[in-house]
Amino acid sequence: MEERRTVPVKLDVDSADAALLEDTIDEFLWAANHVTRHAFDGESVTTSKTTLHDDTYEDVREETPLHSNHVQAARNKAADAAKSVVKKWKQGKKASMPHFTSPHLVYDHRTATFHDKYVSLATVDGRIEADYVLPDEERDTPHAEYFFSEEYETTGAELHYSNDNWMLHIHCKTDVESDTSKQATTENGTVLGVDLGVNNLAVASTGTFWTGEEFDHWRREYEKRRGDFQEHGTRWAHENMQAVGRKETGRFKLTLHRISNELVAEARENECSVIAFEDLTDIRERTGASWGHEWAFNRLYDYVEYKAAEYGIDVEQVAPENTSRRCSTCGFTHPDNRESEDFECLKCGYENHADYNAAKNIGLRYLRRNQTGDDGGAPVGVRLNSGTLNANGAYEPPATTSGQSASPR
């Protein structure tokens, strides 16, 4: 069986090469959106890559200077996104035609050549070379374990641009001996539960936290700036208020793109087939969140949804009732189980961070809702930082653990 890993590598890109990469990304996004519009232009949505290739390949080649493999990668991205929408419609869920805006570009072995210290990347005007910015060679990092390991093969990459940084997410794979119990888990997949909140924007059932401190800091800062301009009441002040609003939105989008990338990476690293969120309807009333937080929650969900689709990971929502009051260990539900960010079950005594407990409950709710009683592809557990929770809430240690004791966090 294959084991796949993704290694993020920062690139050192000079200004001239950066301009070429930006142009290539613009053309790639145009191509993906062009194919997507064609897929949705008809009585039914076209999801066949072959059909979309026949219908759009020549047009995109004529309209863009993209490498042929970039054209095909854009087509694949559009087809996968269209399939995700159709799947949601079949489940009775709302979904609209996707539109790609996040600055990224898909590379394969024909458009990228990986060297020991640098990578050669195809652009709309020839190739550029960019050096890797790597950690200390002596450190135990994924770069040494996967990217530079002779045991792993580099299969491709995805280039991302955010916060003035060029990041190449390099895909690696290797063949490993099959472990029956582990393989069963991988084939069925596991659920990554995600809780959204004010103090912590997102908390995963694996125990990873994404704090809301930076978001809140800049929200207060931009509110102050708008207030200062509003006091003047002039046209100049009004124009500056609009500029502040654009900067605020741009900064928050970059933050949410980063978190969504990391959430999808967390799901891939832990072999999750589903990322489960609580239903976002009326989330302000339930959490006391501001309008800005509600916007952030919805935007984050959208980002995760379309980014996860590329890797065949479903993103779902579950009923939110009592996820913060229910004990993820014994199931006892009571308002007094939670006090602020602390959770302590009045029945079994389980203690942990309240948002982490809620993330596990969200994963469990999806798991129980979708149990089929067979091996028909339903997720088999909620992914923790080590091991899983089964549908009964019982902890199961990692399949590779032998002769060692393990406990959930």
CSV table of N, CA and C in Angstrom, one decimal, residues 35-97:
chain,number,residue,atom,x,y,z
A,35,VAL,N,-13.2,26.6,-17.0
A,35,VAL,CA,-13.7,25.2,-17.1
A,35,VAL,C,-14.9,25.0,-16.2
A,36,THR,N,-14.8,25.6,-15.0
A,36,THR,CA,-15.9,25.4,-14.1
A,36,THR,C,-17.2,26.0,-14.6
A,37,ARG,N,-17.1,27.2,-15.2
A,37,ARG,CA,-18.3,27.8,-15.8
A,37,ARG,C,-18.9,27.0,-16.9
A,38,HIS,N,-18.0,26.4,-17.7
A,38,HIS,CA,-18.5,25.5,-18.8
A,38,HIS,C,-19.2,24.2,-18.2
A,39,ALA,N,-18.6,23.7,-17.1
A,39,ALA,CA,-19.2,22.5,-16.5
A,39,ALA,C,-20.6,22.8,-16.0
A,40,PHE,N,-20.9,24.0,-15.6
A,40,PHE,CA,-22.2,24.4,-15.0
A,40,PHE,C,-23.1,25.0,-16.1
A,41,ASP,N,-22.6,25.1,-17.3
A,41,ASP,CA,-23.4,25.8,-18.4
A,41,ASP,C,-24.2,24.7,-19.1
A,42,GLY,N,-25.4,24.4,-18.6
A,42,GLY,CA,-26.2,23.4,-19.2
A,42,GLY,C,-27.3,22.9,-18.3
A,43,GLU,N,-28.1,22.0,-18.8
A,43,GLU,CA,-29.2,21.4,-17.9
A,43,GLU,C,-28.7,20.6,-16.8
A,44,SER,N,-27.5,20.0,-16.9
A,44,SER,CA,-26.9,19.3,-15.9
A,44,SER,C,-25.4,19.7,-15.8
A,45,VAL,N,-24.8,19.4,-14.6
A,45,VAL,CA,-23.4,19.7,-14.4
A,45,VAL,C,-22.5,18.6,-15.0
A,46,THR,N,-21.5,19.1,-15.8
A,46,THR,CA,-20.6,18.1,-16.4
A,46,THR,C,-19.4,17.9,-15.4
A,47,THR,N,-19.2,16.6,-15.0
A,47,THR,CA,-18.2,16.3,-14.1
A,47,THR,C,-17.1,15.4,-14.7
A,48,SER,N,-17.3,14.9,-15.9
A,48,SER,CA,-16.3,14.1,-16.6
A,48,SER,C,-15.1,14.9,-17.0
A,49,LYS,N,-13.9,14.4,-16.6
A,49,LYS,CA,-12.7,15.1,-17.0
A,49,LYS,C,-12.5,15.0,-18.5
A,50,THR,N,-12.8,13.8,-19.0
A,50,THR,CA,-12.6,13.6,-20.4
A,50,THR,C,-13.5,14.6,-21.2
A,51,THR,N,-14.8,14.7,-20.9
A,51,THR,CA,-15.7,15.6,-21.6
A,51,THR,C,-15.2,17.0,-21.4
A,52,LEU,N,-14.8,17.4,-20.2
A,52,LEU,CA,-14.4,18.8,-20.0
A,52,LEU,C,-13.1,19.1,-20.8
A,53,HIS,N,-12.2,18.1,-20.9
A,53,HIS,CA,-11.0,18.2,-21.7
A,53,HIS,C,-11.4,18.4,-23.1
A,54,ASP,N,-12.2,17.6,-23.7
A,54,ASP,CA,-12.6,17.8,-25.1
A,54,ASP,C,-13.3,19.1,-25.4
A,55,ASP,N,-14.1,19.6,-24.4
A,55,ASP,CA,-14.8,20.8,-24.6
A,55,ASP,C,-14.0,22.1,-24.4
A,56,THR,N,-13.0,22.0,-23.6
A,56,THR,CA,-12.4,23.3,-23.2
A,56,THR,C,-10.9,23.4,-23.4
A,57,TYR,N,-10.2,22.3,-23.7
A,57,TYR,CA,-8.7,22.3,-23.8
A,57,TYR,C,-8.2,23.3,-24.8
A,58,GLU,N,-8.7,23.2,-26.0
A,58,GLU,CA,-8.2,24.0,-27.1
A,58,GLU,C,-8.5,25.5,-26.8
A,59,ASP,N,-9.7,25.8,-26.3
A,59,ASP,CA,-10.0,27.2,-25.9
A,59,ASP,C,-9.0,27.8,-24.9
A,60,VAL,N,-8.7,27.0,-23.9
A,60,VAL,CA,-7.8,27.5,-22.8
A,60,VAL,C,-6.4,27.6,-23.4
A,61,ARG,N,-6.0,26.7,-24.2
A,61,ARG,CA,-4.7,26.8,-24.8
A,61,ARG,C,-4.5,28.1,-25.7
A,62,GLU,N,-5.6,28.4,-26.4
A,62,GLU,CA,-5.6,29.6,-27.2
A,62,GLU,C,-5.6,30.9,-26.4
A,63,GLU,N,-6.4,30.8,-25.3
A,63,GLU,CA,-6.6,32.1,-24.5
A,63,GLU,C,-5.5,32.3,-23.5
A,64,THR,N,-4.7,31.3,-23.2
A,64,THR,CA,-3.6,31.5,-22.1
A,64,THR,C,-2.3,30.9,-22.6
A,65,PRO,N,-1.2,31.4,-22.1
A,65,PRO,CA,0.1,30.9,-22.4
A,65,PRO,C,0.6,29.8,-21.5
A,66,LEU,N,-0.4,29.1,-20.8
A,66,LEU,CA,-0.1,28.1,-19.9
A,66,LEU,C,0.5,26.8,-20.5
A,67,HIS,N,1.4,26.2,-19.8
A,67,HIS,CA,1.9,24.9,-20.1
A,67,HIS,C,0.7,23.9,-20.2
A,68,SER,N,0.8,22.9,-21.2
A,68,SER,CA,-0.3,22.0,-21.4
A,68,SER,C,-0.7,21.3,-20.1
A,69,ASN,N,0.3,21.0,-19.3
A,69,ASN,CA,0.0,20.2,-18.0
A,69,ASN,C,-0.7,21.1,-17.0
A,70,HIS,N,-0.4,22.4,-17.0
A,70,HIS,CA,-1.1,23.4,-16.2
A,70,HIS,C,-2.6,23.5,-16.6
A,71,VAL,N,-2.8,23.4,-17.9
A,71,VAL,CA,-4.2,23.4,-18.4
A,71,VAL,C,-4.9,22.2,-17.9
A,72,GLN,N,-4.3,21.0,-18.0
A,72,GLN,CA,-4.9,19.8,-17.5
A,72,GLN,C,-5.1,19.9,-16.0
A,73,ALA,N,-4.2,20.4,-15.2
A,73,ALA,CA,-4.4,20.5,-13.8
A,73,ALA,C,-5.5,21.4,-13.5
A,74,ALA,N,-5.7,22.5,-14.2
A,74,ALA,CA,-6.8,23.4,-14.0
A,74,ALA,C,-8.1,22.7,-14.3
A,75,ARG,N,-8.1,21.9,-15.4
A,75,ARG,CA,-9.3,21.1,-15.7
A,75,ARG,C,-9.7,20.2,-14.6
A,76,ASN,N,-8.7,19.5,-14.1
A,76,ASN,CA,-8.9,18.5,-13.0
A,76,ASN,C,-9.5,19.2,-11.7
A,77,LYS,N,-8.9,20.3,-11.4
A,77,LYS,CA,-9.4,21.1,-10.2
A,77,LYS,C,-10.9,21.5,-10.4
A,78,ALA,N,-11.3,21.9,-11.6
A,78,ALA,CA,-12.7,22.3,-11.9
A,78,ALA,C,-13.6,21.1,-11.8
A,79,ALA,N,-13.1,19.9,-12.4
A,79,ALA,CA,-13.9,18.7,-12.4
A,79,ALA,C,-14.2,18.2,-11.0
A,80,ASP,N,-13.1,18.2,-10.2
A,80,ASP,CA,-13.3,17.7,-8.8
A,80,ASP,C,-14.2,18.6,-8.0
A,81,ALA,N,-14.1,19.9,-8.2
A,81,ALA,CA,-15.0,20.9,-7.5
A,81,ALA,C,-16.5,20.7,-8.0
A,82,ALA,N,-16.7,20.4,-9.3
A,82,ALA,CA,-18.0,20.2,-9.8
A,82,ALA,C,-18.6,18.9,-9.2
A,83,LYS,N,-17.8,17.9,-9.1
A,83,LYS,CA,-18.2,16.6,-8.4
A,83,LYS,C,-18.7,16.9,-7.0
A,84,SER,N,-17.9,17.7,-6.3
A,84,SER,CA,-18.2,18.0,-4.9
A,84,SER,C,-19.6,18.6,-4.8
A,85,VAL,N,-19.9,19.6,-5.7
A,85,VAL,CA,-21.2,20.3,-5.6
A,85,VAL,C,-22.3,19.3,-5.9
A,86,VAL,N,-22.1,18.5,-7.0
A,86,VAL,CA,-23.2,17.5,-7.3
A,86,VAL,C,-23.5,16.6,-6.2
A,87,LYS,N,-22.4,16.1,-5.5
A,87,LYS,CA,-22.6,15.2,-4.3
A,87,LYS,C,-23.4,15.9,-3.3
A,88,LYS,N,-23.2,17.2,-3.0
A,88,LYS,CA,-23.9,17.9,-2.0
A,88,LYS,C,-25.4,18.0,-2.4
A,89,TRP,N,-25.6,18.3,-3.7
A,89,TRP,CA,-27.0,18.4,-4.1
A,89,TRP,C,-27.8,17.0,-3.9
A,90,LYS,N,-27.1,15.9,-4.2
A,90,LYS,CA,-27.7,14.6,-4.0
A,90,LYS,C,-28.0,14.4,-2.5
A,91,GLN,N,-27.3,15.0,-1.7
A,91,GLN,CA,-27.5,14.8,-0.2
A,91,GLN,C,-28.5,15.9,0.3
A,92,GLY,N,-29.1,16.7,-0.6
A,92,GLY,CA,-30.1,17.7,-0.2
A,92,GLY,C,-29.5,18.9,0.4
A,93,LYS,N,-28.2,19.1,0.1
A,93,LYS,CA,-27.5,20.3,0.7
A,93,LYS,C,-27.4,21.4,-0.4
A,94,LYS,N,-27.3,22.6,0.1
A,94,LYS,CA,-27.1,23.8,-0.8
A,94,LYS,C,-25.7,23.9,-1.2
A,95,ALA,N,-25.4,24.2,-2.4
A,95,ALA,CA,-24.1,24.5,-2.9
A,95,ALA,C,-24.2,25.2,-4.2
A,96,SER,N,-23.2,26.1,-4.5
A,96,SER,CA,-23.2,26.9,-5.7
A,96,SER,C,-22.0,26.6,-6.5
A,97,MET,N,-22.0,27.2,-7.7
A,97,MET,CA,-20.8,27.0,-8.6
A,97,MET,C,-19.6,27.5,-7.9
